[in-house]
Coordinates of C-alpha atoms in Angstrom, one line a residue:
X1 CA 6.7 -17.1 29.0
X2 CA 3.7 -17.3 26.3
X3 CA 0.2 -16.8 28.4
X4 CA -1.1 -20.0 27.2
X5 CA 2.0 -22.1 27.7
X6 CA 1.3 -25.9 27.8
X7 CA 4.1 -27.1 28.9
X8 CA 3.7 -31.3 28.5
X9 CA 2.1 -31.8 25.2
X10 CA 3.4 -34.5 22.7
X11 CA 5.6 -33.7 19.7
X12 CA 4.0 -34.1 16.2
X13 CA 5.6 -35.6 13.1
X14 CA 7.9 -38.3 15.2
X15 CA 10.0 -35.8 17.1
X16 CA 8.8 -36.6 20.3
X17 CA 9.8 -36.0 23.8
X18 CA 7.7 -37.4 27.0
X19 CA 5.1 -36.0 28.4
X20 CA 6.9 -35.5 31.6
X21 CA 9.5 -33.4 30.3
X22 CA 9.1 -29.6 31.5
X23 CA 10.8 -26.9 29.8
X24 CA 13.5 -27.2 32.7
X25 CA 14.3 -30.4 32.2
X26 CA 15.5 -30.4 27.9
X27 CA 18.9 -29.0 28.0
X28 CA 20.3 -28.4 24.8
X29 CA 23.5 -30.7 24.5
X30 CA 24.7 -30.3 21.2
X31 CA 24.5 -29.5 17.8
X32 CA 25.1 -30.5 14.3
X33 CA 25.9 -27.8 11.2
X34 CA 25.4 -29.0 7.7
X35 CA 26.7 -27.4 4.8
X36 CA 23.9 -27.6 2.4
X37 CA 23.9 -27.0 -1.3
X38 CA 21.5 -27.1 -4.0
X39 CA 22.6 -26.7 -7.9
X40 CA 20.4 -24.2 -9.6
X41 CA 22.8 -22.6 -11.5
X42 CA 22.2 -25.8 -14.0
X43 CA 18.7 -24.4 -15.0
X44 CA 19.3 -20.6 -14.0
X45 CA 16.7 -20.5 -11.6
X46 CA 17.6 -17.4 -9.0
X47 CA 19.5 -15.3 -12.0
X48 CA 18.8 -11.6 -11.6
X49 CA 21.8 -9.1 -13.0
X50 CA 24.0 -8.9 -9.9
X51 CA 24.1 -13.2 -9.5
X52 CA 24.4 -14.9 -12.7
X53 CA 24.6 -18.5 -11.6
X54 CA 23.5 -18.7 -7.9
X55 CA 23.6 -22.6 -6.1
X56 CA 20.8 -21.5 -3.5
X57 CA 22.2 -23.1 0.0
X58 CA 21.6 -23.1 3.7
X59 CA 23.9 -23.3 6.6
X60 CA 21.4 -25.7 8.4
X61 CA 22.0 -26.5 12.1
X62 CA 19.7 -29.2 13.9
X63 CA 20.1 -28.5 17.7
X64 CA 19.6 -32.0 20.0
X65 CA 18.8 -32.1 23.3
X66 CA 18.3 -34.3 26.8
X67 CA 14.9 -35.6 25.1
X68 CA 13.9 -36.9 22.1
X69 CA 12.8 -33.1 21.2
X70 CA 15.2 -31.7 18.3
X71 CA 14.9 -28.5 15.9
X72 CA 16.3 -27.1 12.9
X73 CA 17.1 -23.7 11.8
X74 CA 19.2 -22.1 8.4
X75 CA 20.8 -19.6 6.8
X76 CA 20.3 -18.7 3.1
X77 CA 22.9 -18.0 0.7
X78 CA 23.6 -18.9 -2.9
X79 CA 27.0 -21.0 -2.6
X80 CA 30.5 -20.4 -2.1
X81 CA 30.9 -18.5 1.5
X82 CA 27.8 -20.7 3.0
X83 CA 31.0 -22.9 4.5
X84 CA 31.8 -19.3 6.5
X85 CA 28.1 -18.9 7.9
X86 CA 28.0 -22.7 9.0
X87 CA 31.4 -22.1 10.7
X88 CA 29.4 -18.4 12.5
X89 CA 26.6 -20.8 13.3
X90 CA 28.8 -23.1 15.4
X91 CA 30.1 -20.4 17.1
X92 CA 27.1 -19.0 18.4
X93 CA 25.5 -22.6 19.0
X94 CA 28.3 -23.1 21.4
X95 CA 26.4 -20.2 23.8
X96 CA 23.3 -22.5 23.6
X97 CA 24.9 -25.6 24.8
X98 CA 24.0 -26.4 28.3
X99 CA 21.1 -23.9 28.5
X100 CA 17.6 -25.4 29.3
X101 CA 14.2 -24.5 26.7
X102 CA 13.1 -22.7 30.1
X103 CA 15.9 -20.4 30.8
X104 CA 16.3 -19.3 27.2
X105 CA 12.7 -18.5 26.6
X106 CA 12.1 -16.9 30.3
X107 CA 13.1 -13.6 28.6
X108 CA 13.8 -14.1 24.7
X109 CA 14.5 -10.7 24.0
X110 CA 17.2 -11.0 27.3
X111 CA 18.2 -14.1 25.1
X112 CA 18.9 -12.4 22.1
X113 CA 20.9 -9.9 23.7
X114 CA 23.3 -13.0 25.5
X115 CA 23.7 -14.8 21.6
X116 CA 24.6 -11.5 20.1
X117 CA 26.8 -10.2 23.5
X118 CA 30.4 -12.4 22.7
X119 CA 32.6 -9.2 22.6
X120 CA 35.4 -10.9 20.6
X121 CA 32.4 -11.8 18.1
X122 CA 31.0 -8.5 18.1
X123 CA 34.0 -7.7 16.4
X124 CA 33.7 -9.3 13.3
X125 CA 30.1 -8.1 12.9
X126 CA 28.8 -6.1 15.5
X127 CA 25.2 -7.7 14.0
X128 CA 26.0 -7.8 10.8
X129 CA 27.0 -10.4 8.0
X130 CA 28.6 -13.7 8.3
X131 CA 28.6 -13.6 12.2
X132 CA 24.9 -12.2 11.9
X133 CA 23.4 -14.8 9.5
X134 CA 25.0 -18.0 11.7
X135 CA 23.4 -16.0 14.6
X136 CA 20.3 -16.0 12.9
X137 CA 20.3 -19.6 11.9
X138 CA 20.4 -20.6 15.8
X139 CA 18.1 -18.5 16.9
X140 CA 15.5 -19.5 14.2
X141 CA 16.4 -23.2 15.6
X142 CA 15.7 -22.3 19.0
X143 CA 12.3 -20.7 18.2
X144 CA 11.7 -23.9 15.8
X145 CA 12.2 -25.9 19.1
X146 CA 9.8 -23.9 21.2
X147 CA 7.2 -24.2 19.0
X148 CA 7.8 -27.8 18.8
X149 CA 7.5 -28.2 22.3
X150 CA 4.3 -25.9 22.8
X151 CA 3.1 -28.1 19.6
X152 CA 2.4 -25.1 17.7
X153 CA 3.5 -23.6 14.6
X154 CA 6.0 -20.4 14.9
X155 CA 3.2 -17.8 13.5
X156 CA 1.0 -19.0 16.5
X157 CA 3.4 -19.2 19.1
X158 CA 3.6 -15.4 18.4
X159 CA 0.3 -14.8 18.2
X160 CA -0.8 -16.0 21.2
X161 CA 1.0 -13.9 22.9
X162 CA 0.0 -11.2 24.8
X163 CA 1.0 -7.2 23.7
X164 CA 3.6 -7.4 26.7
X165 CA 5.2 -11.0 26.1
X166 CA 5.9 -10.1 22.1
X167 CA 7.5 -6.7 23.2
X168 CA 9.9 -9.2 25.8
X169 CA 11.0 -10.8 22.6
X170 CA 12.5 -7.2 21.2
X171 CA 15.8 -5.9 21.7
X172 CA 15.2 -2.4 21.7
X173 CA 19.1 -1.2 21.9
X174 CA 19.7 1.2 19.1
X175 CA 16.1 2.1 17.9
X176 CA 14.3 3.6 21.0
X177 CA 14.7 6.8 18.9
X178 CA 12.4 5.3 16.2
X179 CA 10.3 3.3 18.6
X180 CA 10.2 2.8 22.2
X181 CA 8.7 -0.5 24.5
X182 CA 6.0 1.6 25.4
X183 CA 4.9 2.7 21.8
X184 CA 5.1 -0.3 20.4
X185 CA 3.2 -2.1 23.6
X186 CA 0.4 0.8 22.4
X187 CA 0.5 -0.2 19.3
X188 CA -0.1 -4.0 19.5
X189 CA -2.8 -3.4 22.2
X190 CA -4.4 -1.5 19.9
X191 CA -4.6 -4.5 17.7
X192 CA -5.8 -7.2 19.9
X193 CA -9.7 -6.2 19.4
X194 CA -9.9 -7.2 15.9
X195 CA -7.4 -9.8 15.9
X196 CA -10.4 -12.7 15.9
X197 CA -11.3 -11.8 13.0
X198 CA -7.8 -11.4 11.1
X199 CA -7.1 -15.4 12.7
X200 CA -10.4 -16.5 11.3
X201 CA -8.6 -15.3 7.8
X202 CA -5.5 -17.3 8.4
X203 CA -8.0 -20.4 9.4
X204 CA -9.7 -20.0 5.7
X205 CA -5.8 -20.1 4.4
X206 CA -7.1 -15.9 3.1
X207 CA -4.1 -14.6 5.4
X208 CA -1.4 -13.9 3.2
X209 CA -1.7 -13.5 -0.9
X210 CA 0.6 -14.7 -3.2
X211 CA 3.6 -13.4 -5.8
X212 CA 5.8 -14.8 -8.0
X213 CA 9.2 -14.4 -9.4
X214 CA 9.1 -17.8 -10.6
X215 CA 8.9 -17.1 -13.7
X216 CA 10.9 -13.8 -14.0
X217 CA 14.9 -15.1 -13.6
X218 CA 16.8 -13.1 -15.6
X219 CA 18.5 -16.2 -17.6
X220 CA 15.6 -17.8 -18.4
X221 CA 14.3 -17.4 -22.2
X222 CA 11.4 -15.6 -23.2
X223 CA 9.6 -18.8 -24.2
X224 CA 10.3 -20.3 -21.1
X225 CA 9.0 -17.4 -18.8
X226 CA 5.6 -17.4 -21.4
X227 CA 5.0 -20.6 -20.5
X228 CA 5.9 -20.2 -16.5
X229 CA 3.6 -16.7 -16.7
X230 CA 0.5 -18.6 -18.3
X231 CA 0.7 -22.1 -15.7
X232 CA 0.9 -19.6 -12.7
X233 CA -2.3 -17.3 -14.3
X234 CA -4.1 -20.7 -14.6
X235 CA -2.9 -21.5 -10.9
X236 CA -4.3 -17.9 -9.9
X237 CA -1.7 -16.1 -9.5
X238 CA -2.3 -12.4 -10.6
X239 CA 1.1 -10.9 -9.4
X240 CA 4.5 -11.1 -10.5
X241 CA 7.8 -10.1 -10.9
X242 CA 10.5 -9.7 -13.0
X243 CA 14.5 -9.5 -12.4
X244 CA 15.8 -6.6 -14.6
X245 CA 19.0 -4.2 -15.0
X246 CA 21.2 -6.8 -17.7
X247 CA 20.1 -4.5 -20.6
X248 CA 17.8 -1.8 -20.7
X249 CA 16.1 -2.8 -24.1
X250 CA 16.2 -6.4 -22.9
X251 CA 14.1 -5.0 -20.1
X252 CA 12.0 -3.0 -22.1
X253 CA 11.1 -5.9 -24.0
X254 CA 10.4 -8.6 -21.3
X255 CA 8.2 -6.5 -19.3
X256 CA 6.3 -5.8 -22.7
X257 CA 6.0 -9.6 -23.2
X258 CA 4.9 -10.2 -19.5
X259 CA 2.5 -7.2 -19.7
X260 CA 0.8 -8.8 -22.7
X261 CA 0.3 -12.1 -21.0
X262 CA -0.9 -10.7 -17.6
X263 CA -3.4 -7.5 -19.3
X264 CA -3.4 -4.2 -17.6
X265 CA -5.0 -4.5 -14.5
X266 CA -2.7 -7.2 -12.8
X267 CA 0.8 -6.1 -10.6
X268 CA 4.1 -6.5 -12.6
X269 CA 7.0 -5.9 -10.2
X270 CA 10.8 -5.2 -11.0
X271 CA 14.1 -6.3 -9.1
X272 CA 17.3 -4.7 -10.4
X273 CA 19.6 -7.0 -7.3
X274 CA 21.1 -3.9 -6.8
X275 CA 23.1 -3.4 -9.7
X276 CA 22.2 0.3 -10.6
X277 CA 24.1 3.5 -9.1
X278 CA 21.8 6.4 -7.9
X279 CA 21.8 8.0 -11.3
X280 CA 21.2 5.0 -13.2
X281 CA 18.5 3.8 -10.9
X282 CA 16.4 6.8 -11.7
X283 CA 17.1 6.9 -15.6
X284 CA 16.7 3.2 -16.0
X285 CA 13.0 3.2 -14.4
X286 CA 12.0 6.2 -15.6
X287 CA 12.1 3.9 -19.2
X288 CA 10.3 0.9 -17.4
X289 CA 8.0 2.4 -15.6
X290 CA 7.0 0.1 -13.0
X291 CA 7.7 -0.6 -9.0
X292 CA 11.1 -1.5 -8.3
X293 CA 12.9 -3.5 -5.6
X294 CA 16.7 -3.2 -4.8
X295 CA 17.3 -0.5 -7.1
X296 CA 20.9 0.0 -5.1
X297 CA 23.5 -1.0 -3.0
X298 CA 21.7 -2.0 0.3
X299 CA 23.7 0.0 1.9
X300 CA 22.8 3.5 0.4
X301 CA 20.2 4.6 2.7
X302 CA 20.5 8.0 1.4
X303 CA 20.6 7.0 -2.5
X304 CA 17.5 4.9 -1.6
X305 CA 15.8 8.4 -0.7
X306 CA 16.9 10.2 -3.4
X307 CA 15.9 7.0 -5.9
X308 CA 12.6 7.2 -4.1
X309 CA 11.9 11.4 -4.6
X310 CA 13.0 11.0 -8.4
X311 CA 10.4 8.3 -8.8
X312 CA 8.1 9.2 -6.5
X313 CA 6.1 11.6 -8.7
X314 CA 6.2 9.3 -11.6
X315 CA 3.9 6.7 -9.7
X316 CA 6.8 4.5 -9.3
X317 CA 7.4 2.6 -5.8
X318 CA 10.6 1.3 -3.7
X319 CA 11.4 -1.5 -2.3
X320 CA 14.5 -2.7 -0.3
X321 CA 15.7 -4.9 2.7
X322 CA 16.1 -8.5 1.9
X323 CA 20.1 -7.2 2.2
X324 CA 19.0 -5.1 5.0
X325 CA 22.0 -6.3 8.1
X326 CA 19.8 -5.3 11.3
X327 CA 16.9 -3.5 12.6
X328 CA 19.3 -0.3 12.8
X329 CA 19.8 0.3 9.1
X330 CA 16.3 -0.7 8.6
X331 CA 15.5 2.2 10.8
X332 CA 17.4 5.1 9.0
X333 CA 15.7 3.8 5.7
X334 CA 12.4 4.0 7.6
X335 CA 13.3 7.9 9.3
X336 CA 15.0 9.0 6.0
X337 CA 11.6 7.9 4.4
X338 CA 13.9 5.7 1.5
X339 CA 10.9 3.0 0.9
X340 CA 7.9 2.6 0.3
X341 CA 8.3 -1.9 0.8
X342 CA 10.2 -3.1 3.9
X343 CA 11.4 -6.0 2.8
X344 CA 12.4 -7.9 5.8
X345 CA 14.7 -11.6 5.6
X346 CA 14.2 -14.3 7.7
X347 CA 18.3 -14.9 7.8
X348 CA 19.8 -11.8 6.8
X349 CA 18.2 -9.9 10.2
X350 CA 19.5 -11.6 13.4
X351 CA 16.4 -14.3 13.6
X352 CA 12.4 -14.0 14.9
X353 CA 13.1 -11.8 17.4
X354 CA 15.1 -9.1 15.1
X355 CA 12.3 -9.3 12.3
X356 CA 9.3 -8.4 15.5
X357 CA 11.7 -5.2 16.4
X358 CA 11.3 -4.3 12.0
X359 CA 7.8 -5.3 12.2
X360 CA 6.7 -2.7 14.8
X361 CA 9.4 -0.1 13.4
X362 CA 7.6 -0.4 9.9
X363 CA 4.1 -0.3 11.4
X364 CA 5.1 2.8 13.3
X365 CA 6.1 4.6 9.8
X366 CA 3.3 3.5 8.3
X367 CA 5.5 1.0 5.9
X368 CA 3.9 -2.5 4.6
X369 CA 5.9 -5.3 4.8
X370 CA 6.6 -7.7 2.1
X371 CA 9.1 -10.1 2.6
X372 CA 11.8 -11.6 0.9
X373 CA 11.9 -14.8 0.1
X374 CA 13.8 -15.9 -2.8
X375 CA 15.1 -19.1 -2.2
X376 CA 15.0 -22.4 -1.0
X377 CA 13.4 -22.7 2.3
X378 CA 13.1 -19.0 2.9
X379 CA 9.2 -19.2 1.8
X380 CA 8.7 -21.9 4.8
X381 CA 10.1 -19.0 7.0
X382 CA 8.7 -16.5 5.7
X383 CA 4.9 -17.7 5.4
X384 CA 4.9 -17.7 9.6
X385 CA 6.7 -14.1 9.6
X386 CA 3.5 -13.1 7.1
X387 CA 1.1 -14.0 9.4
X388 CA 2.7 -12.3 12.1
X389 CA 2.7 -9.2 10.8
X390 CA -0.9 -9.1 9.5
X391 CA -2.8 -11.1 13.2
X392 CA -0.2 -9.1 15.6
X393 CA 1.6 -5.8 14.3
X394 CA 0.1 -4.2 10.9
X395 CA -3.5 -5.5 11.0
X396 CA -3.7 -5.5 7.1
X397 CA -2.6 -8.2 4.2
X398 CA 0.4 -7.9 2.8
X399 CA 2.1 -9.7 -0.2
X400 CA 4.5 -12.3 -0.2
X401 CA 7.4 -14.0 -2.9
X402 CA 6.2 -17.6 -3.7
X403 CA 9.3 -19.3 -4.6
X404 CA 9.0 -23.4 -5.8
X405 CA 12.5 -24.1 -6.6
X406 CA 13.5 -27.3 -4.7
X407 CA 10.9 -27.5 -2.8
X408 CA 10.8 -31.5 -2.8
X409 CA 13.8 -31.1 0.0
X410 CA 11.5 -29.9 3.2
X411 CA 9.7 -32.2 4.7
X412 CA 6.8 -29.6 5.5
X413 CA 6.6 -27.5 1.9
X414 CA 4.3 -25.0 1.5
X415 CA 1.3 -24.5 -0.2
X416 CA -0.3 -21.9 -2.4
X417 CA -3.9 -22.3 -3.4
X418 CA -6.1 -19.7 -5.1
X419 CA -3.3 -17.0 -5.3
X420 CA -2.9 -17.4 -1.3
X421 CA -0.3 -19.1 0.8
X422 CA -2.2 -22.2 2.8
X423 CA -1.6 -21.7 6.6
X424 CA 0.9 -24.4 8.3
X425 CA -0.9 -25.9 11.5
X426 CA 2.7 -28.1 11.7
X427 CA 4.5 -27.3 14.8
X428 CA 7.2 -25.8 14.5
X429 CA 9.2 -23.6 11.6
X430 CA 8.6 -25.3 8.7
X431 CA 12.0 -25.5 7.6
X432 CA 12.9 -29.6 8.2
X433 CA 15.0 -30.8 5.4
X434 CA 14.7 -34.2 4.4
X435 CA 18.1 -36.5 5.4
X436 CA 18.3 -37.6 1.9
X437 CA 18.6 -34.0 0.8
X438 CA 20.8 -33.8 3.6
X439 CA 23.1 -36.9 2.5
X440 CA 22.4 -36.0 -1.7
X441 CA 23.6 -32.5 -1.1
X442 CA 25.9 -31.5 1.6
X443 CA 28.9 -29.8 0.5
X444 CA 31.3 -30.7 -0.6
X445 CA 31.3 -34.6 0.1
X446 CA 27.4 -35.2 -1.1
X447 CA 26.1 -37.3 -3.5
X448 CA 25.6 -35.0 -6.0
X449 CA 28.7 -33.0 -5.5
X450 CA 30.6 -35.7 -6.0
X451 CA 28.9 -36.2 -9.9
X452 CA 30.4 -35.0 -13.3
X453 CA 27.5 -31.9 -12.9
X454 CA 28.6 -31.4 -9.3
X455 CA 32.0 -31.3 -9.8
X456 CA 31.8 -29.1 -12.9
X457 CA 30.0 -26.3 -11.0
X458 CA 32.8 -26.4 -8.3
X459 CA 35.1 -25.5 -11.2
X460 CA 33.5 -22.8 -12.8
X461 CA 34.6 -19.9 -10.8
X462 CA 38.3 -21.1 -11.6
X463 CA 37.7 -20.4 -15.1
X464 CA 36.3 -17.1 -15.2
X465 CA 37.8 -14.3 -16.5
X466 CA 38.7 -10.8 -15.5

């Protein structure tokens, strides 16, 4: 259990439970997966080379309990197949049902290992893809309700933890040749002497600075990514990226045009989506020139290396991970010294407790993290994972993706002011969505889907050709 455990406080925001209730007495009864879909293929928003016409969704689960206390977790994906991560979600949901908050947070890394340990589900995985990312929604909900219940917000739940209690959370199986409890109990101790004054950033909202992609999606036009650039400069935004690999004198040009509006001195960033092969990768930068996320499959760990020694002499960086399955690939790209970014996901990796284990691999190697967070949602998550990583593991500020699409549909948004993410003080995860988003756009019976534009995107991949 966290050191500083208070366990009868009231719930903020309406989502109350008594003050009687101890952890042992809210039993997690049931569960309800949404299927949630949001059409931003209409304005392109999320286009990079590899996906075209992404509908950024979430396979959202709200777990209930005895009490009033509920909490909400999600998946990300981009459309068609969330239906198959909602149905992984239930599955693993079914091993919370009849657990109490006390029992499942006794030992979360203990936890972790039960919710991942259904042999006949292993097989479909083992701790990987659709099976992995339902895991990851229920485990981001159960970590959404602790914090509830403590009445603090996910980052702080962590970071009040001691060295010892955040180790507890990790499931060391499979990396203790990369890093072992002991080393990475030495390496957060190390920490805790300075981490005063790293909190006392996050309190002045100075914790985590700023990125955006925003106005870099490959489909929109150039006038329309001028006039994104210069609003974000005027909101103080002095990094950004672009989505690149549709044509290499289409790239050459838009990263002229975005260098022009953001001078010299600020950071211009590249994401080819994995499109490129090894080869390609390094030709195609070579003619660009700049840092470079996702140059390949995510699955090349080796061609990640190689991408990285071609470039490495040119002054030109690597970046990989939001595609990353689990801690253990994360690892050979770390030991075959692949990237110079890990970028972890909030969904892709098996929940909280699977992003800690990257966190303290990547401090270890001496890796900055920056996550991923291109989509809807994903930024709520990811702001808390942030903070993390800079109060408890790394101990220095690291960037992060501000994405704004849809934001109207959380009930808890974030903010960014003066090129900084604004620390949530909200208990809990941040990642509520609104009922009326919920009853607008769940798939496939929602409001919107049910409209001319709704039920014209449904058709499109019928009509494609070969």
């Amino acid at each position: 259990m966290v050191s500083n455990n208070v366990e009868t406080v009231p719930q903020p925001n309406g989502n109350g439970h008594s003050r009687q209730d101890t952890m042992a007495d809210i039993i997690i009864t049931k569960y309800t997966v949404y299927d949630l879909r949001f059409p931003t293929s209409l304005d392109v928003s999320g286009s990079d080379a590899m996906n075209l016409a992404p509908d950024y969704s979430a396979a959202y689960i709200i777990l209930q309990t005895s009490t009033a206390l509920t909490s909400q977790g999600f998946a990300f994906t981009i459309g068609r197949g969330n239906n198959l991560v909602c149905e992984g979600a239930r599955m693993i949901a079914d091993r919370l049902v009849g657990k109490t908050l006390a029992e499942l947070t006794a030992d979360m890394g203990k936890t972790w290992r039960y919710l991942v340990g259904d042999s006949q589900l292993r097989w479909v995985g083992p701790e990987k893809g659709v099976i992995h990312m339902g895991l990851s929604a229920c485990v981001n909900a159960l970590w959404d309700m602790w914090a509830r219940y403590v009445n603090k917000p996910v980052w702080q739940l962590v970071a009040d933890m001691t060295p010892a209690e955040f180790v507890r959370c990790v499931d060391f199986r499979y990396i203790e040749d990369a890093i072992t409890p002991t080393e990475a109990l030495a390496l957060l101790e190390g920490l805790e002497g300075t981490k005063a004054n790293r909190l006392a950033d996050a309190k002045a909202n100075a914790a985590v600075p700023a990125y955006s992609t925003q106005a870099g999606w490959l489909g929109y036009s150039d006038e329309k990514m001028e006039k994104l650039m210069h609003g974000m400069l005027d909101e103080g935004f002095d990094k950004f990226k672009l989505k690149v690999g549709g044509d290499v004198e289409d790239d050459r040009r838009r990263c002229k045009i975005a260098r022009e509006i953001i001078g010299p001195h600020k950071s211009l960033m590249l994401d080819a989506n994995q499109v490129w092969g090894v080869t390609e990768a390094i030709d195609w930068m070579l003619q660009l020139a700049d840092f470079i996320e996702e140059p390949t499959s995510p699955d090349d760990i080796l061609g990640h290396a190689a991408i990285r020694k071609a470039l490495k002499p040119h002054g030109i960086g690597v970046a990989t991970g939001e595609m990353c399955q689990n801690r253990i690939m994360f690892k050979q790209l770390l030991q075959a010294e692949a990237i110079d970014i890990c970028q972890i996901d909030a969904c892709r990796l098996g929940g909280v407790n699977e992003v800690m284990a990257v966190l303290l691999m990547a401090k270890k190697f001496g890796v900055p993290i920056v996550p991923h967070s291109g989509g809807i949602g994903l930024n709520e998550y990811t702001q808390h994972l942030a903070i993390i990583n800079y109060l408890c593991v790394s101990g220095e500020k690291g960037l992060l993706e501000h994405i704004s699409t849809f934001r109207e549909v959380i009930t808890e948004p974030l903010e960014v002011r003066n090129g900084h993410f604004v620390t949530p003080w909200e208990a809990g995860y941040s990642v509520k969505f609104k009922d009326e988003a919920i009853s607008k756009f769940e798939f496939p019976n929602g409001e919107f889907w049910s409209s001319k534009s709704g039920l014209e995107i449904r058709e499109y991949s019928k009509n494609l050709d070969i």
